[in-house]
Each structure stands twice: as structure tokens, then as C-alpha cells.
GROMACS .gro file of C-alpha atoms in nm:
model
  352
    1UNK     CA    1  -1.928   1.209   1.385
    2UNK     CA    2  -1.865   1.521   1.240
    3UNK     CA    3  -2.070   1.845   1.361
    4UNK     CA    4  -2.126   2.123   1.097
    5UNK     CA    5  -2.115   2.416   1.356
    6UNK     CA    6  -1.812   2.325   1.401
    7UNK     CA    7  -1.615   2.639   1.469
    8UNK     CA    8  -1.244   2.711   1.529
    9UNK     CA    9  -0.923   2.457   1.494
   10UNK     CA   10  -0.854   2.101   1.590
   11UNK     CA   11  -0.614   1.878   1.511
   12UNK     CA   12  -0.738   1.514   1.497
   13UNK     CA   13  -0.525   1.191   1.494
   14UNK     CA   14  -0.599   1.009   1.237
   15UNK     CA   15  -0.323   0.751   1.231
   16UNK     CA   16  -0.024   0.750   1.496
   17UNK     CA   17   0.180   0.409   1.401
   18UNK     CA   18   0.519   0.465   1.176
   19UNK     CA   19   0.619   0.215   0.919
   20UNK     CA   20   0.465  -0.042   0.689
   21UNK     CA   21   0.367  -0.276   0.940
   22UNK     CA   22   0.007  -0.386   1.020
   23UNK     CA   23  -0.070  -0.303   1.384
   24UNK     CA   24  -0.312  -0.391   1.598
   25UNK     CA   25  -0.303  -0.094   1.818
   26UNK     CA   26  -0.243   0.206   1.581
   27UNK     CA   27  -0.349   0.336   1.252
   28UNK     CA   28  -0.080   0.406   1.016
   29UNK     CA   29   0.061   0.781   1.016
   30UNK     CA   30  -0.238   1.050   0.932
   31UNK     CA   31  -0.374   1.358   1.036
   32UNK     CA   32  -0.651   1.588   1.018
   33UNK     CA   33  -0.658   1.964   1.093
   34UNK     CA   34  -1.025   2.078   1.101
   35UNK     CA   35  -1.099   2.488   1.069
   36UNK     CA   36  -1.446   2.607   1.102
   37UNK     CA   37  -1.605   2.303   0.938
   38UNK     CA   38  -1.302   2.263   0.660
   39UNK     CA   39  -1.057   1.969   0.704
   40UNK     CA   40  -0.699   1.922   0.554
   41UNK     CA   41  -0.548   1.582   0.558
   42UNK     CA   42  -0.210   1.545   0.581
   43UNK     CA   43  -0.094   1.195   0.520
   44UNK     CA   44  -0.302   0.899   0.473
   45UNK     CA   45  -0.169   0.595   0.617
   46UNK     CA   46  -0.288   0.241   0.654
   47UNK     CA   47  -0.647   0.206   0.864
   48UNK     CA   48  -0.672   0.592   0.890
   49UNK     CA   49  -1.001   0.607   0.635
   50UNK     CA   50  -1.197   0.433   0.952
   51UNK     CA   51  -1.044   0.725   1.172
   52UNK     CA   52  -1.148   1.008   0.959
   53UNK     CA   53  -1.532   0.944   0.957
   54UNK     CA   54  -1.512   0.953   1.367
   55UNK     CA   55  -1.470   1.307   1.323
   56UNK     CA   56  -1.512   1.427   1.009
   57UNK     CA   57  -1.707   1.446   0.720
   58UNK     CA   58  -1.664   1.390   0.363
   59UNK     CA   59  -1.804   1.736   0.283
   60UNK     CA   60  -1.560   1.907   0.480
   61UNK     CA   61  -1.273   1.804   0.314
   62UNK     CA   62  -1.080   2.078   0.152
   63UNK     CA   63  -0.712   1.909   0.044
   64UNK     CA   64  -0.486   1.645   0.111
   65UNK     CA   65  -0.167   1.666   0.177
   66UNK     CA   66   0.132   1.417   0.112
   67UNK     CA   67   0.493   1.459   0.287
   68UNK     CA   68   0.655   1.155   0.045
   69UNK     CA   69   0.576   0.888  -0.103
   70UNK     CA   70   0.705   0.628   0.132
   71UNK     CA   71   0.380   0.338   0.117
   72UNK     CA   72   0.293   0.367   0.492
   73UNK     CA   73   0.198   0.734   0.434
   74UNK     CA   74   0.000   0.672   0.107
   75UNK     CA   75  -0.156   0.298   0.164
   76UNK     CA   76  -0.543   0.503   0.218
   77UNK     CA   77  -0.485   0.736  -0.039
   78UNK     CA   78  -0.717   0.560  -0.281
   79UNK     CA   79  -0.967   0.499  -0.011
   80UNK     CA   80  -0.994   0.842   0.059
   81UNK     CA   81  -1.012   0.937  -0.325
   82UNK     CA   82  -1.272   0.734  -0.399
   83UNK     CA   83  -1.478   0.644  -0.110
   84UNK     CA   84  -1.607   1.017  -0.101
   85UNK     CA   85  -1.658   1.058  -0.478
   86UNK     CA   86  -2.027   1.051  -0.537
   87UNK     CA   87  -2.179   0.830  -0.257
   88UNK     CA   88  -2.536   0.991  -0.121
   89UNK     CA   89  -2.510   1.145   0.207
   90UNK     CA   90  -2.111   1.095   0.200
   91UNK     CA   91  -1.957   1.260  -0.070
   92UNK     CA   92  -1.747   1.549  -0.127
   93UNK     CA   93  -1.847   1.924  -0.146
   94UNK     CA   94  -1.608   2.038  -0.403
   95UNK     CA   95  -1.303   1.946  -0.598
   96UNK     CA   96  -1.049   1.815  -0.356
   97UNK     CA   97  -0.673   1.863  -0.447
   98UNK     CA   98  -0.396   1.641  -0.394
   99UNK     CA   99  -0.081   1.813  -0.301
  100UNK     CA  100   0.215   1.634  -0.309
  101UNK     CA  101   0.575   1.545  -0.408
  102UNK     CA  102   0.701   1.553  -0.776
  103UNK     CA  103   0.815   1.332  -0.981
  104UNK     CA  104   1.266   1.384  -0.890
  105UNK     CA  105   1.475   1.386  -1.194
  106UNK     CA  106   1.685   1.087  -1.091
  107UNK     CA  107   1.621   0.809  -0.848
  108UNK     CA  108   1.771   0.966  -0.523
  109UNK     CA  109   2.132   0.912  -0.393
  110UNK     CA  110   2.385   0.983  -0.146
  111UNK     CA  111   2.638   1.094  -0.360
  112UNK     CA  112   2.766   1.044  -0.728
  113UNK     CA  113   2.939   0.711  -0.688
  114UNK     CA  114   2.638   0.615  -0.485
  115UNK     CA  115   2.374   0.688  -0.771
  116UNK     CA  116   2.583   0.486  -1.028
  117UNK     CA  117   2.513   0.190  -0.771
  118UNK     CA  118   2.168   0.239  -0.749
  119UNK     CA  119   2.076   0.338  -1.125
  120UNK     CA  120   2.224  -0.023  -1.152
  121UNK     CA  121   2.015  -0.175  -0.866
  122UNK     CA  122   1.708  -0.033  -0.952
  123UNK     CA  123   1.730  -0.122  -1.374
  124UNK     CA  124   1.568   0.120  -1.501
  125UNK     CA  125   1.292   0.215  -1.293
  126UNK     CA  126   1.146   0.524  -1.253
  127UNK     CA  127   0.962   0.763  -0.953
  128UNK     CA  128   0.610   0.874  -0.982
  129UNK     CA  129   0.496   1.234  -0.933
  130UNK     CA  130   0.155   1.275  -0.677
  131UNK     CA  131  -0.022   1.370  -1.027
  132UNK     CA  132   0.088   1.030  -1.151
  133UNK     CA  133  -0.053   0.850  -0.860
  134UNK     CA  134  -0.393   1.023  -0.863
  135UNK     CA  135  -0.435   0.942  -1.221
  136UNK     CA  136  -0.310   0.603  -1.174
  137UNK     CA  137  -0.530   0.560  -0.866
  138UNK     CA  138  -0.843   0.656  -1.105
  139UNK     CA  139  -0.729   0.566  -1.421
  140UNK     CA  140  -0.590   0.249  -1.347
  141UNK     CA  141  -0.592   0.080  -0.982
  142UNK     CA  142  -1.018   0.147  -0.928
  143UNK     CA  143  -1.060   0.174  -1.282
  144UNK     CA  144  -1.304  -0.084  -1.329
  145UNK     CA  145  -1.437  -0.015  -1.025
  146UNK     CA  146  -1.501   0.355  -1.194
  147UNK     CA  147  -1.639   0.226  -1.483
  148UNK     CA  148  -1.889  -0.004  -1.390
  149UNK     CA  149  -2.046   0.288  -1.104
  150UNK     CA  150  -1.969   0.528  -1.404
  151UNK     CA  151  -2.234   0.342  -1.613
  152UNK     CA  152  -2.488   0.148  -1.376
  153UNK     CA  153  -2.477   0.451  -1.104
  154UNK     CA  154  -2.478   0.730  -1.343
  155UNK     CA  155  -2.160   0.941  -1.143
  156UNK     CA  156  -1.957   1.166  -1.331
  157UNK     CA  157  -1.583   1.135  -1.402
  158UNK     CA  158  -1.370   1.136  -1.090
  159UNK     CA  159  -1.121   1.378  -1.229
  160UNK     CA  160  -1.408   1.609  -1.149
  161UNK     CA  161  -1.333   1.594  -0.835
  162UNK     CA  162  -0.999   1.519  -0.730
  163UNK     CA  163  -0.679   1.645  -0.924
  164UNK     CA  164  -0.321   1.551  -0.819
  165UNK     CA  165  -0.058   1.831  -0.778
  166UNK     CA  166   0.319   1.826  -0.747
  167UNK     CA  167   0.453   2.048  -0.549
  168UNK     CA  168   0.725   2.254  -0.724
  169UNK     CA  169   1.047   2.331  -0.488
  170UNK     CA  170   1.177   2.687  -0.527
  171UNK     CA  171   1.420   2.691  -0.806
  172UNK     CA  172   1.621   2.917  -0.546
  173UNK     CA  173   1.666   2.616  -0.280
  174UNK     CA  174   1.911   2.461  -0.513
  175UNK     CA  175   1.724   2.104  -0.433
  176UNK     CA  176   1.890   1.813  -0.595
  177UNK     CA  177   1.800   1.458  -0.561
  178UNK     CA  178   2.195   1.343  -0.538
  179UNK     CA  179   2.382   1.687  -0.429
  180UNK     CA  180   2.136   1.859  -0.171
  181UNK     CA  181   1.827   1.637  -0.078
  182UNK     CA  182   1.749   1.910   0.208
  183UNK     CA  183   1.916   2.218   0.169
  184UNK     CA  184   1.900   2.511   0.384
  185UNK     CA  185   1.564   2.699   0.243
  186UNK     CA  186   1.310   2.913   0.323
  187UNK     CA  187   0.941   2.769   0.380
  188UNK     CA  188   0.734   2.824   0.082
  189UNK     CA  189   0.337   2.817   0.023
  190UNK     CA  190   0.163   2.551  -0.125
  191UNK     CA  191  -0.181   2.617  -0.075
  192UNK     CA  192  -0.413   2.853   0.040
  193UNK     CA  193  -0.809   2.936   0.102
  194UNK     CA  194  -1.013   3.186   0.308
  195UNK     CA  195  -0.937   2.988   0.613
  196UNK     CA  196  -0.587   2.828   0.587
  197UNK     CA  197  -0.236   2.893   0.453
  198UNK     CA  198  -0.020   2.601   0.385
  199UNK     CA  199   0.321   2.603   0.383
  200UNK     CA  200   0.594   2.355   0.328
  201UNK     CA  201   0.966   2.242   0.386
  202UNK     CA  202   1.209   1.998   0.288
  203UNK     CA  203   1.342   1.803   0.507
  204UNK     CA  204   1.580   1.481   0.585
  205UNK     CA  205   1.480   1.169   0.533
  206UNK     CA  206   1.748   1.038   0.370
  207UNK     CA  207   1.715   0.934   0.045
  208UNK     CA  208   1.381   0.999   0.039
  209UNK     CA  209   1.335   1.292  -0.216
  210UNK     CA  210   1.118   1.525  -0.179
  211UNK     CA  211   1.027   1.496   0.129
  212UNK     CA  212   0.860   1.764   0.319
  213UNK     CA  213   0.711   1.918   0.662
  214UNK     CA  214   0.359   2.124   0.643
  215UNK     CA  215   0.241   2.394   0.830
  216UNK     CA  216  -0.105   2.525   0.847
  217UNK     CA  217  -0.145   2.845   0.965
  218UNK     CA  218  -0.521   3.030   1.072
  219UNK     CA  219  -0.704   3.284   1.238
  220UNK     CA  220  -0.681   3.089   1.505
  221UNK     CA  221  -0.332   2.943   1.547
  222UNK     CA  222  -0.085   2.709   1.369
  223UNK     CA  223   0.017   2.361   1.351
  224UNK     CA  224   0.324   2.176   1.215
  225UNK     CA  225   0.319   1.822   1.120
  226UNK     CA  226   0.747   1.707   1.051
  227UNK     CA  227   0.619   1.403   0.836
  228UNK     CA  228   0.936   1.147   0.858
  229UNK     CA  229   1.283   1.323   0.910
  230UNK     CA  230   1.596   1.286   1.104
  231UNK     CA  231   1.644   1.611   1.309
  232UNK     CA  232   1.605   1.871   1.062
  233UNK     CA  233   1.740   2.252   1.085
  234UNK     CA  234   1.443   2.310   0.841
  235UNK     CA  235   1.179   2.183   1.048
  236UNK     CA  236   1.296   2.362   1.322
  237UNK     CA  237   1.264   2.696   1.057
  238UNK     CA  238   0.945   2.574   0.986
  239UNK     CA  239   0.826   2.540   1.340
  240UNK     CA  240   0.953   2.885   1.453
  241UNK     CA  241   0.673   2.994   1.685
  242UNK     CA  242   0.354   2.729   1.626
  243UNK     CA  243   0.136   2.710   1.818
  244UNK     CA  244   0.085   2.284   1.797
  245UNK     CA  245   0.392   2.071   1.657
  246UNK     CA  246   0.335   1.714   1.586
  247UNK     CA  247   0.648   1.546   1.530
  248UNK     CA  248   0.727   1.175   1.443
  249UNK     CA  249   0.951   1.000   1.669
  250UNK     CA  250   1.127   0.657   1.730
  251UNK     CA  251   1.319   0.399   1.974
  252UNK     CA  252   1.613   0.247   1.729
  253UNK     CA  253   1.714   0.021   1.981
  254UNK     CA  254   1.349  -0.078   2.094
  255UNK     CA  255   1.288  -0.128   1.707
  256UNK     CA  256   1.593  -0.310   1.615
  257UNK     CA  257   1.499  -0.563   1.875
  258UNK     CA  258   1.192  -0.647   1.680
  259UNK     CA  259   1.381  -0.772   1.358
  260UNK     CA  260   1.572  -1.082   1.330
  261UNK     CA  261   1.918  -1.101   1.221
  262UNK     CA  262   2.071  -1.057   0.875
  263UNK     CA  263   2.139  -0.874   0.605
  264UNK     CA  264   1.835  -0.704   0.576
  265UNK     CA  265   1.777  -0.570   0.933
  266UNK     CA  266   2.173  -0.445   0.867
  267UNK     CA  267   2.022  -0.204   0.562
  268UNK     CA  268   1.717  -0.152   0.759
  269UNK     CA  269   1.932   0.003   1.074
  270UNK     CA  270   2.065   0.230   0.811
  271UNK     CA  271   1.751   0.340   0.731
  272UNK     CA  272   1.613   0.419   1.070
  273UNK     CA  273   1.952   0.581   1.207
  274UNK     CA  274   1.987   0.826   0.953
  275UNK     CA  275   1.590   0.873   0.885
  276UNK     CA  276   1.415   0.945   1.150
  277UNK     CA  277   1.489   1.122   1.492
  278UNK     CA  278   1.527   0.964   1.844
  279UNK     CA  279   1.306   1.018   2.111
  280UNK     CA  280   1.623   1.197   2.318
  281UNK     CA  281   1.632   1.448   2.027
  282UNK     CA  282   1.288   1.528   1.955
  283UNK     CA  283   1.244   1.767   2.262
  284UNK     CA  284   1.556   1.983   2.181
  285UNK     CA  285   1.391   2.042   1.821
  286UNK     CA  286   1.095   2.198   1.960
  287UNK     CA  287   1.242   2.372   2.219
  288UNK     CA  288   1.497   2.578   1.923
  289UNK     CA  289   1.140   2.623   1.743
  290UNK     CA  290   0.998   2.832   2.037
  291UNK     CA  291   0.624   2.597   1.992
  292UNK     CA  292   0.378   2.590   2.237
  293UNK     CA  293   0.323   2.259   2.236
  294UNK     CA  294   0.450   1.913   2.125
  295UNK     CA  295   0.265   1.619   2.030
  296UNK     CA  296   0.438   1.291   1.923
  297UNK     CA  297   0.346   1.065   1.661
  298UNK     CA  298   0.445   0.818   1.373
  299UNK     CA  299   0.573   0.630   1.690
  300UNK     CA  300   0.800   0.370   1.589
  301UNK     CA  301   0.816   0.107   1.652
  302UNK     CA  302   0.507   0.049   1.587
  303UNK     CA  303   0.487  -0.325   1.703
  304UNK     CA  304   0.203  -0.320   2.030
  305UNK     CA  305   0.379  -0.322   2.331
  306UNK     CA  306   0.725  -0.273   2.219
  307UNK     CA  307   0.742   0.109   2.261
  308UNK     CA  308   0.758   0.243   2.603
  309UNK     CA  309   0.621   0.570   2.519
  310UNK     CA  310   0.600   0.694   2.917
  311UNK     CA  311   0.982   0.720   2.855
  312UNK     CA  312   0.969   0.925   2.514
  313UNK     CA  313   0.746   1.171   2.678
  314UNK     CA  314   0.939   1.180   2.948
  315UNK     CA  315   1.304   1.268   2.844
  316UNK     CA  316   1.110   1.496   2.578
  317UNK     CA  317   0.932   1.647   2.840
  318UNK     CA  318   1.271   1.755   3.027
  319UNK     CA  319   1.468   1.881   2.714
  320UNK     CA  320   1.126   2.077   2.550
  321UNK     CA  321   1.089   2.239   2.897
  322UNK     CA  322   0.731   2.164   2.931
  323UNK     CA  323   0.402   1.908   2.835
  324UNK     CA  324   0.475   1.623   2.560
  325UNK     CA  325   0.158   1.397   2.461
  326UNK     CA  326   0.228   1.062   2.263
  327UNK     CA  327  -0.081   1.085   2.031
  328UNK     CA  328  -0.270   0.778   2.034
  329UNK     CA  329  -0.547   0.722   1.730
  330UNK     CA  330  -0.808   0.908   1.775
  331UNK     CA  331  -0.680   1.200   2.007
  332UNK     CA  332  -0.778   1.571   1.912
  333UNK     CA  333  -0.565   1.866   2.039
  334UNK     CA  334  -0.736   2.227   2.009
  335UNK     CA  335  -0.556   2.563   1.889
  336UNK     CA  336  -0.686   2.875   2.019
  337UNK     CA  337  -0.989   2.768   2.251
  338UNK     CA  338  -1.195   2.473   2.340
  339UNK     CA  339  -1.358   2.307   2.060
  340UNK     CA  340  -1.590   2.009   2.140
  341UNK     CA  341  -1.469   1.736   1.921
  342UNK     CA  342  -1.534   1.348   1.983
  343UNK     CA  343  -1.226   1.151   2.104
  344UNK     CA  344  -0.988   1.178   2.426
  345UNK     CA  345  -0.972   1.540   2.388
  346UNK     CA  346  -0.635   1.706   2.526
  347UNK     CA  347  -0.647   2.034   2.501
  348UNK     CA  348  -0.600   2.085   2.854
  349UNK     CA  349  -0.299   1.799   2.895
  350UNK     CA  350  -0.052   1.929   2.588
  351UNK     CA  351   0.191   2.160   2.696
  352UNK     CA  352   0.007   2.203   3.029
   0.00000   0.00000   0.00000
């Protein structure tokens, strides 16, 4: 449970599995990053509501933070909306904002003659913004829900306290959803309070668009979180010099062997090759970042058992140069100093 002296910054797994599938061993991909009694959310994947109240309260939350809108990131995000909105004992503090991608201009695509195929496949549907899904969240998904505790319970209007945000890309990235998904840029903030800055990133994750990498940065130290990418030049920009990088990480040929044959595991392999990066590259990344440390999460696959994650920390471990922890739910990693925190605490295993 959450302690309100708590003082300086920890970073709590919230949710370490990658990829829409229901596991029986991990929550899907979310984290927490706590700073003197304040907690930021980044991500909030299937299960990872249950995870949250182990070490953290609804009052502390400050913000949540979305890297895309793929559904294994987002499946909680209406749990964690509404859950704390007005319950005795176990609601929020304060307004809590959503921060999160826009709404792209075009469905995204890998090239011109690529986009024509897909504005055919896709018949005229459209992307949502993160202020879209807030307000359909609470206008539309829990609306009756809303209502009814609106009139019999007497709460006020959840708009009141939680707003959705889209997070506007520098105009000077040149950011495109067709001709430059991830272009070379500089990070740029997104939010900031008297504890944290929060900065962000795009990165590659194929035709997911936007799709960015946070960093929080505080008196006492920073952490990265990649959200999904394929090794990224401007993660590794990001990164430069955190203290704490969590990055996600995957197995193709351990995952492949999970699917069945066919077309569809075909476009899926497509997916995962040029979406995510391998466990034999993930180590080089944070190593060209100069971080002090490297956790790794969103494992995939995500299936129990079929992951040997002693090897992905191992052939990390030898191209990073030091210490690489596969985050299982529940772990908490401290920045600057011991913090007591409940879980397997390893502040003294990362990067040791």
C-alpha cells in the first residue's frame, strides 16, 4: 500500500507483458514513477489497475501518460479514469491529465502507394486523438455507469477531473504520418510540475503514428520508459545520460513459435520484425545512451514460459557493459537513494 511520507523516486512495475494477449504470469505493459508522494503513469495495460493500488494511491496520482494507442497499452485506461473519480477513501486529489497521442491526419503508411492500399483497406475509418478517447471513455463507454452514480451518489461531472490532451509534435520535426513517421528530432516537453519534467520523443514503431518515448526527469534522477519501438536513434537521444532506462524488448523467433501457420502469423512477423527491438540489440542502445542502468520490460512474448529471459539479460548484459534486470510485475527500482517501497525491491541488483 501506498505510504504518504513517501520521499524521493521509484519506479514501480506496473505491467511487464507486451502484446494483446491475456497472461497468466504478467500484467500488460505499465508503469509508475513515484516522486515524493506524486505518481505518473505511463501506460496502462491490461491487469495493471490491480498493480497500481500495491503501491500507490489514488491521491497521488498526478498524470498519465500514453506512448500510442496500440490496445495492449490502453486496455486499463478506463479503469484508471474512473475507478478513482469520487470513491471515499480512494479518489483522486486533483484534476488528473491525460497526455497522449493526437489524432494523425491520415491513417499511417509506409509510403504513398502504400497509403492508397490502406485508405482502401480500412474504408473510411478514422484515428482517434487521446482527447477523443477520454471523452469517449466518459461520455460514452461508462456513460451510464456515470449517470446513474451521477444521480443516486450525488458525484460531480468526471470532466472535473480528468481531461484528455494530445500531444502536439514540434511543427519543426517535419513529422508526417506517410513521409517521416520518426524523424530525426529533438526531445520536447510535455508536461511539467514542481517535482517532474516530462519530456517526449518519437520513435519507430512502424506504422504506428505517433508513437513516443517519455522521460521524467527530478531532483533526484531520471528515468526513460522507450514504450514499443524498433531500435530507435531517438530513443537513444532521449536516453542520453538517465539515470534508469526501461526498455521493451522481444524474442521473434521464441514468439513466432507460438503462432500457427498462415497468412496471418506471415503479416504478424512483419509486425514484430520491423516494430520492436531484439533482445541482441537492446544492450547496444543503452550503452550509445551512456544510462546507468537498464531494466527490461514489455517482454514479448508474453506467453508463460516461452521467454527465456536469463538469456535476454544475459547477451544484454555483455553488450550494455554492466547489470540488466527483466522486470517482473511488481518490481520497484530506486533513483538517487533507497526508498522503502513494497515489492522485490532492486535497487541494489540493477546495474550493480
Amino acid at each position: 500500500m501506498s505510504d504518504n511520507q513517501h520521499q524521493g523516486m521509484s519506479v514501480h512495475a506496473l505491467g511487464t507483458g507486451g502484446g494483446p494477449i491475456v497472461s497468466g504470469t504478467r500484467a500488460g505493459t505499465s508503469t509508475a514513477i513515484r516522486v515524493d508522494g506524486a505518481t505518473y503513469v505511463i501506460d496502462c495495460g491490461m491487469g495493471s489497475i490491480r498493480n497500481y493500488r500495491s503501491s500507490c494511491a489514488w491521491g497521488e496520482l498526478r498524470g498519465i501518460f500514453l506512448t500510442h494507442h496500440h490496445s495492449d497499452h490502453v486496455y486499463d485506461l478506463g479503469s484508471f479514469l474512473v475507478t478513482g473519480w469520487q470513491v471515499p477513501g480512494e479518489s483522486f486529489s486533483r484534476r488528473i491529465p491525460v497526455h497522449g497521442p493526437g489524432r494523425p491526419p491520415r491513417i499511417p503508411a509506409e509510403n504513398e502507394a502504400h497509403a492508397r492500399q490502406v485508405d482502401a483497406r480500412t474504408a473510411g475509418r478514422t484515428m482517434a486523438g487521446t482527447k477523443d478517447m477520454v471523452d469517449a471513455l466518459l461520455d460514452q463507454v461508462f456513460a451510464s455507469d456515470i449517470a446513474i452514480r451521477m444521480a443516486d451518489e450525488g458525484r460531480n461531472d468526471p470532466h472535473e477531473w480528468v481531461s484528455g490532451h494530445d500531444i502536439e509534435i514540434p511543427s519543426a520535426a517535419g513529422a508526417d504520418p506517410v513521409q517521416a513517421r520518426h524523424p530525426r528530432m529533438e526531445p520536447f516537453e510535455v508536461y511539467r510540475d514542481e517535482l517532474v519534467t516530462v519530456s517526449a520523443i518519437l520513435v519507430d514503431h512502424r506504422l504506428c503514428f505517433p508513437a513516443f518515448a517519455f522521460r521524467l526527469d527530478s531532483a533526484y534522477g531520471s528515468v526513460v520508459v522507450s514504450g514499443d519501438t524498433a531500435p530507435s536513434e531517438n530513443l537513444v537521444l532521449l536516453a542520453q545520460g538517465a539515470d534508469l532506462l526501461l526498455h521493451e524488448v522481444m524474442d521473434l523467433d521464441a514468439i513466432l513459435a507460438t503462432l500457427p501457420e498462415g497468412p496471418a502469423r506471415a503479416g504478424i512477423e512483419v509486425h514484430l520484425r520491423e516494430s520492436h527491438t531484439p533482445y541482441d540489440r537492446v544492450g547496444r542502445l543503452a550503452r550509445d545512451a551512456g544510462v546507468g542502468r537498464l531494466v527490461l520490460h514489455h517482454i514479448v512474448p508474453n506467453t508463460p514460459g516461452a521467454a527465456d529471459t536469463g538469456r535476454m539479460a544475459a547477451v544484454a548484459a555483455a553488450d550494455f557493459g554492466g547489470s540488466v534486470v527483466v522486470a517482473e510485475d511488481n518490481d520497484c527500482f530506486t533513483v538517487g537513494g533507497p526508498v522503502p517501497v513494497a515489492g522485490r525491491d532492486l535497487a541494489g541488483v540493477v546495474g550493480a
